[in-house]
Coordinates of C-alpha atoms in Angstrom, one line a residue:
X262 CA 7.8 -29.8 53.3
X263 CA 10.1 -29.6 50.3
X264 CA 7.8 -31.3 48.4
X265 CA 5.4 -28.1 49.0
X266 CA 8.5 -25.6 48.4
X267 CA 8.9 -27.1 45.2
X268 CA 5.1 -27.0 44.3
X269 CA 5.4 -23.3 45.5
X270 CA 8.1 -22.1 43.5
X271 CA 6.5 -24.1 40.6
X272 CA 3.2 -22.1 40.6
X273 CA 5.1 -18.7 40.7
X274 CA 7.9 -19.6 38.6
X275 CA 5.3 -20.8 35.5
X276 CA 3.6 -17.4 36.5
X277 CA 6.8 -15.1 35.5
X278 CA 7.8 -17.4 32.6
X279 CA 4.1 -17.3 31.0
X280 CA 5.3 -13.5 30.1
X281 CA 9.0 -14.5 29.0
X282 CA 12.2 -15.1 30.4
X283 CA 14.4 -11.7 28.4
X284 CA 15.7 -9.3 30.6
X285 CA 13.1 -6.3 28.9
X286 CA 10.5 -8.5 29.4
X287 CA 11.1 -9.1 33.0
X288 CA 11.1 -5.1 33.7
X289 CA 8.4 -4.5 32.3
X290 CA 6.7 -6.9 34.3
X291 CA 7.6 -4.6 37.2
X292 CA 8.7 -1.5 36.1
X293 CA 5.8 0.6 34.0
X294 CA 6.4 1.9 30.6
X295 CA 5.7 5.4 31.9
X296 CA 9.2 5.3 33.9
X297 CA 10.8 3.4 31.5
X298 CA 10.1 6.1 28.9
X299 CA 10.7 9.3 31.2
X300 CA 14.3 9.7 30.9
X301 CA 13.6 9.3 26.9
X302 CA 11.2 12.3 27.0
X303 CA 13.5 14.2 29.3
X304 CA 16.1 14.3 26.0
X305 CA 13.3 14.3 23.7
X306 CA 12.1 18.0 25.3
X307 CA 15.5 19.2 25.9
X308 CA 15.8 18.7 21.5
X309 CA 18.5 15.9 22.4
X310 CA 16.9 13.7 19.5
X311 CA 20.3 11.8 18.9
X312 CA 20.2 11.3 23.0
X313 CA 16.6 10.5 23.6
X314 CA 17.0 6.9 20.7
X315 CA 20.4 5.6 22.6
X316 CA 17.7 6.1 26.0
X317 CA 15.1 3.7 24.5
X318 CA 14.6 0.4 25.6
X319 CA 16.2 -2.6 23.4
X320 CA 12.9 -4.1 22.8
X321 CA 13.3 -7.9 20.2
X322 CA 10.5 -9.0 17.9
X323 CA 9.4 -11.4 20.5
X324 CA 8.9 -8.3 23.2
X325 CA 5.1 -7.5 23.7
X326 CA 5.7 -4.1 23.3
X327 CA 7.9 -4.5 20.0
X328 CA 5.9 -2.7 17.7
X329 CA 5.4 0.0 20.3
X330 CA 9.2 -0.1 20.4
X331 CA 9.4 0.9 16.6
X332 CA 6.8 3.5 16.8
X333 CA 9.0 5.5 19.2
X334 CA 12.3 5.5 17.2
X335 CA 10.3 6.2 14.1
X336 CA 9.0 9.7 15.8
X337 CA 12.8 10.2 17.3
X338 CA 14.2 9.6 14.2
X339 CA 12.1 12.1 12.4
X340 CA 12.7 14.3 14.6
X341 CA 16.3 13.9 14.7
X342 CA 16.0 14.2 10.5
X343 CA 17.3 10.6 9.7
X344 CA 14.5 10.6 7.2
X345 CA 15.6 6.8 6.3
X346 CA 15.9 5.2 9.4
X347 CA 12.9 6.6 10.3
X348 CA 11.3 5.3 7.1
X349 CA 12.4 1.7 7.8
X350 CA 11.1 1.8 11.4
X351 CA 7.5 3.3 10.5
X352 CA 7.8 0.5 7.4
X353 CA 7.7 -2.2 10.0
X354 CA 5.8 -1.1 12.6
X355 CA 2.9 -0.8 10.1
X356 CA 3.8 -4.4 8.7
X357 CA 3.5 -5.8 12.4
X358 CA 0.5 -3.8 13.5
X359 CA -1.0 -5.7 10.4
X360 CA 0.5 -9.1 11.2
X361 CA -1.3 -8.6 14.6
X362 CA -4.4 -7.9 13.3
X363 CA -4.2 -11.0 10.6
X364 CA -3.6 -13.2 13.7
X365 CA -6.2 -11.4 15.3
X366 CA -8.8 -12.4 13.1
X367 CA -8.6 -16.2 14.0
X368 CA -8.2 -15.8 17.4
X369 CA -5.4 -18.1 18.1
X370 CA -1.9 -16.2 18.5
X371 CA -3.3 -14.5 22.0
X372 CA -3.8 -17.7 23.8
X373 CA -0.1 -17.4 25.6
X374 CA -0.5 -13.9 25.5
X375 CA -3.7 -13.7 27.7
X376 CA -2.6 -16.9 30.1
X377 CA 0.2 -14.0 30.5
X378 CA -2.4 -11.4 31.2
X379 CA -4.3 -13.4 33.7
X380 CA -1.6 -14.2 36.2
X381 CA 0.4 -11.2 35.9
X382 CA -0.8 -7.7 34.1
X383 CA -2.2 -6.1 30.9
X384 CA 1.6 -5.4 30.1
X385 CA 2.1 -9.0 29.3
X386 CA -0.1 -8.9 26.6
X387 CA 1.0 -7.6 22.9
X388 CA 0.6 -4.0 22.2
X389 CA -2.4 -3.1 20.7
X390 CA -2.0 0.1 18.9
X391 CA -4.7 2.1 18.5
X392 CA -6.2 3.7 15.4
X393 CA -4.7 7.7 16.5
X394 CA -1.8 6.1 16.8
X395 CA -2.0 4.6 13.7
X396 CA -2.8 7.5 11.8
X397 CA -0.1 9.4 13.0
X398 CA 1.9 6.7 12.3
X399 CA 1.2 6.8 8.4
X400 CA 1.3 10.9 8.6
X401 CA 4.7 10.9 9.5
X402 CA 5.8 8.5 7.2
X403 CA 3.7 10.6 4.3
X404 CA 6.1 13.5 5.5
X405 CA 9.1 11.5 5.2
X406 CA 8.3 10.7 1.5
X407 CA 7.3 13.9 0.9
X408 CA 11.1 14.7 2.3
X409 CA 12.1 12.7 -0.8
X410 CA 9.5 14.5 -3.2
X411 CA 7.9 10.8 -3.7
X412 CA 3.9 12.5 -3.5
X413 CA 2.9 8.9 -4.9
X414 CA 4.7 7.6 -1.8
X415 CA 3.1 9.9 0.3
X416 CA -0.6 9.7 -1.1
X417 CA -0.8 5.8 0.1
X418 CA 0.3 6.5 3.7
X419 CA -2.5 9.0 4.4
X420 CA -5.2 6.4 2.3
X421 CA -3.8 4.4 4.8
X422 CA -4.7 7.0 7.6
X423 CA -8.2 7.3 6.5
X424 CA -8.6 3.6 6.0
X425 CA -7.6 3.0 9.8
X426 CA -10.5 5.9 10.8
X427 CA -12.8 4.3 8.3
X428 CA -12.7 1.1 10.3
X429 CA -12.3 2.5 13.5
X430 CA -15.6 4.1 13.1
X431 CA -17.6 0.8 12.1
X432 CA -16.3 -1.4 14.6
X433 CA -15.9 0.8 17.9
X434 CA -19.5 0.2 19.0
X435 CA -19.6 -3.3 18.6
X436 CA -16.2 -3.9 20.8
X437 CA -17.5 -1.1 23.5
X438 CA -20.7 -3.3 23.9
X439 CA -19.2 -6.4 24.4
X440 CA -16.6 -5.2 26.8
X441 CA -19.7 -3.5 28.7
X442 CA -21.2 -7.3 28.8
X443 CA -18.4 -9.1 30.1
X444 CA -17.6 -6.1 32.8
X445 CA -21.4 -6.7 33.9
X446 CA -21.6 -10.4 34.4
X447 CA -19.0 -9.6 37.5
X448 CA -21.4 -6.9 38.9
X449 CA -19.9 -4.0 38.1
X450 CA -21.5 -1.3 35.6
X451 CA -21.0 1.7 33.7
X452 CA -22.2 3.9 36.5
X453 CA -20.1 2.2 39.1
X454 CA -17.1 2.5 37.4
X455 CA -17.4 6.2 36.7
X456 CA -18.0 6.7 40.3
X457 CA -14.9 5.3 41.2
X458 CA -12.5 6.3 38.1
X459 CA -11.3 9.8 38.1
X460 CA -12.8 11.7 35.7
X461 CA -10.6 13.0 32.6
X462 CA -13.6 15.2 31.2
X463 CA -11.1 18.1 31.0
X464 CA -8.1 16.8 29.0
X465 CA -11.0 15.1 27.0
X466 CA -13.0 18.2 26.0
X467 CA -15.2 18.4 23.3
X468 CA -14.0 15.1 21.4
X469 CA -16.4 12.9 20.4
X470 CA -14.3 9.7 19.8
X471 CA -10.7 8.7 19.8
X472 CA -9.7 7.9 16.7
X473 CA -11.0 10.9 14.2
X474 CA -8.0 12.6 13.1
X475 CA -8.7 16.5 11.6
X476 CA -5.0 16.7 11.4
X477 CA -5.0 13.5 8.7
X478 CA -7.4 14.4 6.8
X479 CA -6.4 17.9 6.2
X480 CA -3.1 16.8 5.6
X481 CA -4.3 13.9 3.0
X482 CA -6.4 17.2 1.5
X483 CA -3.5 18.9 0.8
X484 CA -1.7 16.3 -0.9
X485 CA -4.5 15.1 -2.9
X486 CA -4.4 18.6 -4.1
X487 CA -0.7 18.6 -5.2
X488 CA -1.5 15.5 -6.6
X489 CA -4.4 17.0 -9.1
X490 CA -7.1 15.0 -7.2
X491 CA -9.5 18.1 -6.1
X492 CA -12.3 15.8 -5.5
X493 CA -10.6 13.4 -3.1
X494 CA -9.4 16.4 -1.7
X495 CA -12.5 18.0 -0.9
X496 CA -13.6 15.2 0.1
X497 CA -10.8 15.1 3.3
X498 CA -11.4 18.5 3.9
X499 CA -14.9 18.3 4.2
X500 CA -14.4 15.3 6.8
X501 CA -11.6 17.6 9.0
X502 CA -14.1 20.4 8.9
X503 CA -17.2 18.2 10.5
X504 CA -14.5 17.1 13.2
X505 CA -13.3 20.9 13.6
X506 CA -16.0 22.9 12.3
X507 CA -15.3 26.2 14.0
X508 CA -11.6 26.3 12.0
X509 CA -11.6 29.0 9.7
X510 CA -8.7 27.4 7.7
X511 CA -10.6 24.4 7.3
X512 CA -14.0 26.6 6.1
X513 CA -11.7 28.5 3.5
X514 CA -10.3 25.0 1.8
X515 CA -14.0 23.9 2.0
X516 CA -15.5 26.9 0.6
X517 CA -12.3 27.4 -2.1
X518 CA -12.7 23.6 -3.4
X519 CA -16.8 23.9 -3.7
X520 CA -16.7 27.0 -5.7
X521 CA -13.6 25.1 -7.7
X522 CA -15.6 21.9 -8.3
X523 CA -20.1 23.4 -8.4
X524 CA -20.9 22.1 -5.5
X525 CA -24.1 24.2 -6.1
X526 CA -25.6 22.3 -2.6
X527 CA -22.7 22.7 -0.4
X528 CA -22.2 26.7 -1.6
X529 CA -25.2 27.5 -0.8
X530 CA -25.5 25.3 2.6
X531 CA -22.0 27.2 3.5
X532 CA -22.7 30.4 2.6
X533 CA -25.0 30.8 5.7
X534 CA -22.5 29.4 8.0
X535 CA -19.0 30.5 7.0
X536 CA -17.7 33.6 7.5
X537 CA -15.3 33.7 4.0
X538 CA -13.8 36.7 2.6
X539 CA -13.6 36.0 -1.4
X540 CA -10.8 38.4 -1.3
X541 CA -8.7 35.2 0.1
X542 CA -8.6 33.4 -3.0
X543 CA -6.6 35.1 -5.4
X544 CA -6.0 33.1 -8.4
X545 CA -3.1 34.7 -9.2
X546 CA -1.6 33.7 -5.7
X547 CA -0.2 30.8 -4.3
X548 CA -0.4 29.6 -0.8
X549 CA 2.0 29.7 2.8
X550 CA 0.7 26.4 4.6
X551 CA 2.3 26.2 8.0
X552 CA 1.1 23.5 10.3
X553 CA 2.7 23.7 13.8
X554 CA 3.1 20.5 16.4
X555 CA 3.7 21.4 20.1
X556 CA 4.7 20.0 22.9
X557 CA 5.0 16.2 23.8
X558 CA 1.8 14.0 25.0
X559 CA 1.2 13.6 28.6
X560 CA 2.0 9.5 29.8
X561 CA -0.5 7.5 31.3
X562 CA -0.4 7.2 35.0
X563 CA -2.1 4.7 37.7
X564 CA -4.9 4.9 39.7
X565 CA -5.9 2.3 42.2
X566 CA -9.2 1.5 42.4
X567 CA -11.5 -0.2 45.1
X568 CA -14.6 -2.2 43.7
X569 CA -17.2 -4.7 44.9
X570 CA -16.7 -8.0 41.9
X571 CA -18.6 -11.5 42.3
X572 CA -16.0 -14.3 42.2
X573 CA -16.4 -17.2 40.9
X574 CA -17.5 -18.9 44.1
X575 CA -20.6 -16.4 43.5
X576 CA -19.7 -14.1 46.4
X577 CA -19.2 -10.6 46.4
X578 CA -15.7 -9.2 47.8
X579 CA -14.2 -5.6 47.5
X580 CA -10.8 -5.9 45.7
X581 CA -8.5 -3.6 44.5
X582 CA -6.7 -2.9 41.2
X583 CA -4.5 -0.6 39.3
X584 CA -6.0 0.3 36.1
X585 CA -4.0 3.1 33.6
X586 CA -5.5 6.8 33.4
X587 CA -4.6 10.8 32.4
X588 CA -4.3 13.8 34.2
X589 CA -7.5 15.8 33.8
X590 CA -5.7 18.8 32.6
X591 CA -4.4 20.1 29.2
X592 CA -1.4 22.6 28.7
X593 CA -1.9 25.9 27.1
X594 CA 0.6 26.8 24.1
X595 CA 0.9 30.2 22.4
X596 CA -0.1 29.7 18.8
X597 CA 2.2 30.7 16.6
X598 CA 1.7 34.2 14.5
X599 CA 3.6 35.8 11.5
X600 CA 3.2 39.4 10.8
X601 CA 3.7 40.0 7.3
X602 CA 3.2 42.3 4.5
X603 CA 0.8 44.5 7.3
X604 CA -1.5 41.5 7.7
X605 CA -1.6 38.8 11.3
X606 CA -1.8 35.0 11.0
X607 CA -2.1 33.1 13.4
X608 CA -2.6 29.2 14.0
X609 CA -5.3 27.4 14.6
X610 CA -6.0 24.0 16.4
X611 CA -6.5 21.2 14.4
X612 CA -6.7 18.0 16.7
X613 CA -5.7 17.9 20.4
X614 CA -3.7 14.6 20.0
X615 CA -4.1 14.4 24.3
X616 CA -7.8 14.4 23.9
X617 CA -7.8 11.4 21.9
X618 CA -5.5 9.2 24.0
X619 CA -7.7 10.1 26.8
X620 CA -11.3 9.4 24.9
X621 CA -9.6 6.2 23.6
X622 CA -8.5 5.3 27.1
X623 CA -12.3 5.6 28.3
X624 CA -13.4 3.8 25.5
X625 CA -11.1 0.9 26.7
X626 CA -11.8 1.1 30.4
X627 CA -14.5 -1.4 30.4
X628 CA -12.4 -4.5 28.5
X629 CA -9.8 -3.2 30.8
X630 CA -11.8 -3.8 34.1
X631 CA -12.9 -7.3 32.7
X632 CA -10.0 -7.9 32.3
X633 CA -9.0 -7.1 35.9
X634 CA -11.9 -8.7 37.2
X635 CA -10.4 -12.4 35.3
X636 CA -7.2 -11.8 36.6
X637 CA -8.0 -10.8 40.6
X638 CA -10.5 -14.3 40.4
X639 CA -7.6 -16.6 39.0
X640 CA -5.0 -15.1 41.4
X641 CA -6.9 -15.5 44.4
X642 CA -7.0 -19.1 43.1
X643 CA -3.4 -19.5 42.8
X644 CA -3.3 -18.0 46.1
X645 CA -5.6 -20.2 48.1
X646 CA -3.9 -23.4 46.2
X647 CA -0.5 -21.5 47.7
X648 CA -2.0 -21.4 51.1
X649 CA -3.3 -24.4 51.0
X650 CA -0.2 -26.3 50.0
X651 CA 2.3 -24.3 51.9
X652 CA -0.2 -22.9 55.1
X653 CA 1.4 -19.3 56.1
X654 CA 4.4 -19.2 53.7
X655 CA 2.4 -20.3 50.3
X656 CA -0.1 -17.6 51.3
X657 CA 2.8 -14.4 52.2
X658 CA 4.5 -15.7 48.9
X659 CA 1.3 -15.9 46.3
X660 CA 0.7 -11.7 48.3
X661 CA 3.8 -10.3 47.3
X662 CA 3.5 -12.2 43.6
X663 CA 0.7 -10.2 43.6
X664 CA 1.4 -6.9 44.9
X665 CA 4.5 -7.1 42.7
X666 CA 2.9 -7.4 39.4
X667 CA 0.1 -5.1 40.5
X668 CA 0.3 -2.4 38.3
X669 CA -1.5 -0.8 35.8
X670 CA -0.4 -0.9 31.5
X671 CA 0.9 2.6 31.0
X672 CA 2.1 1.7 27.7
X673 CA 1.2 4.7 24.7
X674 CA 3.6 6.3 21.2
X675 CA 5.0 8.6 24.6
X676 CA 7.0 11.1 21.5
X677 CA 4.3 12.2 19.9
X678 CA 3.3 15.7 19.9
X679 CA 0.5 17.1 22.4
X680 CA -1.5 19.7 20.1
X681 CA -1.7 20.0 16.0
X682 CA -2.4 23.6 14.7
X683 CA -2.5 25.3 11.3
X684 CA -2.2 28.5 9.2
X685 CA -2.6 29.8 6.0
X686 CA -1.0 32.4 3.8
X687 CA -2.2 33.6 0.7
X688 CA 1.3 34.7 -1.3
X689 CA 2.6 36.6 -4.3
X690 CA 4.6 33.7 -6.2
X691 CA 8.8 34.1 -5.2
X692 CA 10.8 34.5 -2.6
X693 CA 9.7 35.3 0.7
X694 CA 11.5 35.7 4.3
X695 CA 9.3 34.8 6.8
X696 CA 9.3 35.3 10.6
X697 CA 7.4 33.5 13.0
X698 CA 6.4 34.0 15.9
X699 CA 6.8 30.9 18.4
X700 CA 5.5 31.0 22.2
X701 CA 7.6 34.3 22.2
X702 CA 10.9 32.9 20.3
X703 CA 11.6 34.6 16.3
X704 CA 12.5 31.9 13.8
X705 CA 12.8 33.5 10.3
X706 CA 12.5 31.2 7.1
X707 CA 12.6 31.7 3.6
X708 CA 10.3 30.0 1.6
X709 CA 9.4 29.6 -2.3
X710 CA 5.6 30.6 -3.2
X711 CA 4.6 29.2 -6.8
X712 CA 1.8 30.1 -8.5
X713 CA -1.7 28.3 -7.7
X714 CA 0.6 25.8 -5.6
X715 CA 0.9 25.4 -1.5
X716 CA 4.1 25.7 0.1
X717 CA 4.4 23.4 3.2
X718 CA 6.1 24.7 6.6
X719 CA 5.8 22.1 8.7
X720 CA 6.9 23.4 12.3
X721 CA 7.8 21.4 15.8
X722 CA 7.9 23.0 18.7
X723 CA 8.9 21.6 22.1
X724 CA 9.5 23.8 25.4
X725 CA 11.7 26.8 23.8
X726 CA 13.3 24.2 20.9
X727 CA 11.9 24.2 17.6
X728 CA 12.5 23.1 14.3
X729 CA 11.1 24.2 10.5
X730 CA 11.2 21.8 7.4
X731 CA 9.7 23.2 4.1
X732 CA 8.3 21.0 1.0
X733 CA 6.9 22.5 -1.9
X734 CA 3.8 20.6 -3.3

């Protein structure tokens, strides 16, 4: 009998110590991200910046959400305006992220990772961060340099941001497919699953994947522009407008830059389409850009499904899983207006940074469920070895293993904004006090306009706290 104890506590010992012995670790085993993170965001909306870091989780290198970790006080620390700090933490979450995907290449650094995976939960596994993520990571740290007036600085973080949507965009299909594949060879399809899954079509909306950014490109636009590079700049605005082609801020940039460069095909392509008044482009002007983040992104939550899988005995069983998903809902924010000089602005969406994490999240369902599917089969083989070896008490022990570390990955950047808008102002070059408008609050700002130039106000806006910074490009 003790012979079997100790066989017992073997087996479910090796279990919990395949996903590390720290104290972090071991939490999140049982305890999801999304509660983890909740008294951070709690701060985070109540503008407790300062607050919402000393909140965070003390995650080391060796944590599988580390990189996650440094994503997180990166945002805070922006937000809080330790522009350095928040530098240095965006600085090596992008070294890791590409660390990860060096290892990745060869296949041979996930090994531990997955054994992790099977006997416990996605959570054991390293962070994957996806490419919106990413790019957001490299627009902040652009806006950071820009802090520092380093625009050379800045222009490499949002090459970065185009390079991650670049390869986003060529690989996507293929890993879709192949997770589709392995989901299948367990019985359970596309058509199943979206039976059983609750549907997010409403926080998803019109998005057609989850990794094309407007909000990056535009950005990288306008800095290619201070930068003197018109053509690279076009370029970018061209690709926010096909993303968002009903934004009339986006059409104007378009429609300025072609006339600018001869695009004798493209004026006369948008001339049909875009509703542009000529009377916007003053050359004599320069230019108000306000771009405006609300809110705070919505965490991932669980949802326990029920479906009928082939084990590897070849016989079909129901079983049932936790797998990560979004409220199918989207908040409404005011956008923000200025009235000035007896003209109304007001902002315009840009990218719905909700919508993404949602498309992305439906985009991973199917590795997700495969990898569900691998981990209910090799459980219910530790727990027949369990009840074979130790009858009754093997069996309850291997069931509460089980239920215990039952629980879906909730893991997401949880800081970053909810919804991207812009607005443009075409200015007299000087000195001009500014009030906005936001969700109902005044915020006046004075700002520099310089001739043929763009002014930057880049506005966040959480609940009824908000803050402006102002770079001149």
């Amino acid at each position: 009998m003790i012979t079997t104890y100790r066989y017992i506590c073997y087996v479910l010992a090796s279990s919990i110590l395949l996903s590390g012995c720290s104290a972090t670790r071991f939490n999140d085993l049982f305890s999801s991200y999304y509660q983890q993170m909740q008294p951070v965001k709690t701060a985070q909306s109540q503008g407790k910046y300062q607050q919402a870091l000393k909140l965070l989780p003390n995650r080391s290198q060796s944590n599988n959400a580390y990189n996650l970790s440094l994503l997180e006080h990166g945002r805070l620390q922006f937000l809080a305006k330790q522009i350095k700090p928040s530098q240095d933490s965006l600085a090596h979450a992008y070294q890791v992220i590409s660390d990860e995907q060096e290892k990745a290449k060869i296949q041979l650094s996930r090994g531990v990772e997955n054994a992790a995976a099977i006997v416990s939960n996605d959570s054991a596994t390293r962070y994957i961060v996806p490419p919106y993520e990413q790019t957001m990571l490299h627009s902040y740290q652009a806006l950071n340099y820009l802090s520092e007036n380093k625009l050379s600085s800045a222009l490499v973080e949002v090459r970065r941001a185009n390079l991650v949507q670049e390869q986003a965009l060529r690989s996507n299909n293929a890993k879709l497919y192949k997770a589709e594949q392995n989901m299948a060879k367990h019985g359970v399809s596309m058509n199943s699953l979206s039976s059983k899954y609750p549907s997010m079509q409403t926080t998803i909306g019109e998005v057609k994947n989850g990794f094309q950014n407007a909000y990056t490109f535009y950005l990288s636009g306008l800095l290619y522009e201070a930068g003197g590079q018109k053509n690279d700049a076009y370029i970018d605005y061209k690709k926010a407008l096909e993303i968002f082609p009903d934004n009339s801020i986006l059409q104007q940039e378009v429609w300025r830059l072609a006339n600018q460069l001869s695009m004798v095909d493209d004026i006369a392509r948008y001339k049909q389409s875009f509703n542009i008044n000529e009377n916007d482009h003053k050359t004599n002007s320069g230019n108000l850009i306000v771009i405006t983040e609300h809110g705070i992104i919505e965490n991932k939550s669980e949802f326990s499904l029920n479906l009928p899988i082939f084990t590897s005995h070849d016989d079909m069983r129901f079983y049932s899983f936790s797998v990560p998903t979004y409220k199918n809902y989207l908040r409404n924010y005011a956008p923000v207006s200025i009235n000035y000089q007896g003209k109304h602005y007001q902002s315009e969406e840009i990218v719905r940074l909700q919508s993404l994490a949602a498309f992305q999240l439906k985009e991973q369902m199917p590795a997700t469920i495969a990898r569900q599917i691998a981990r209910i089969i090799a459980k219910e083989e530790i727990r027949q070895q369990l009840s074979r070896k130790g009858g009754d008490v093997g069996n309850i022990l291997a069931g509460l293993y089980n239920i215990t570390t039952e629980q879906a990955d909730t893991r997401s950047w949880s800081t970053l904004p909810d919804k991207v808008e812009i607005m443009k102002l075409a200015l007299a070059p000087g000195q001009h006090k500014i009030e906005l408008d936001i969700g109902g609050a005044k915020k006046a700002v004075e700002v520099t306009i310089n001739q043929q130039a763009n002014t930057l106000l880049y506005v966040t806006a959480i609940g009824s706290q908000s803050q402006l910074r102002v770079f001149n490009l």
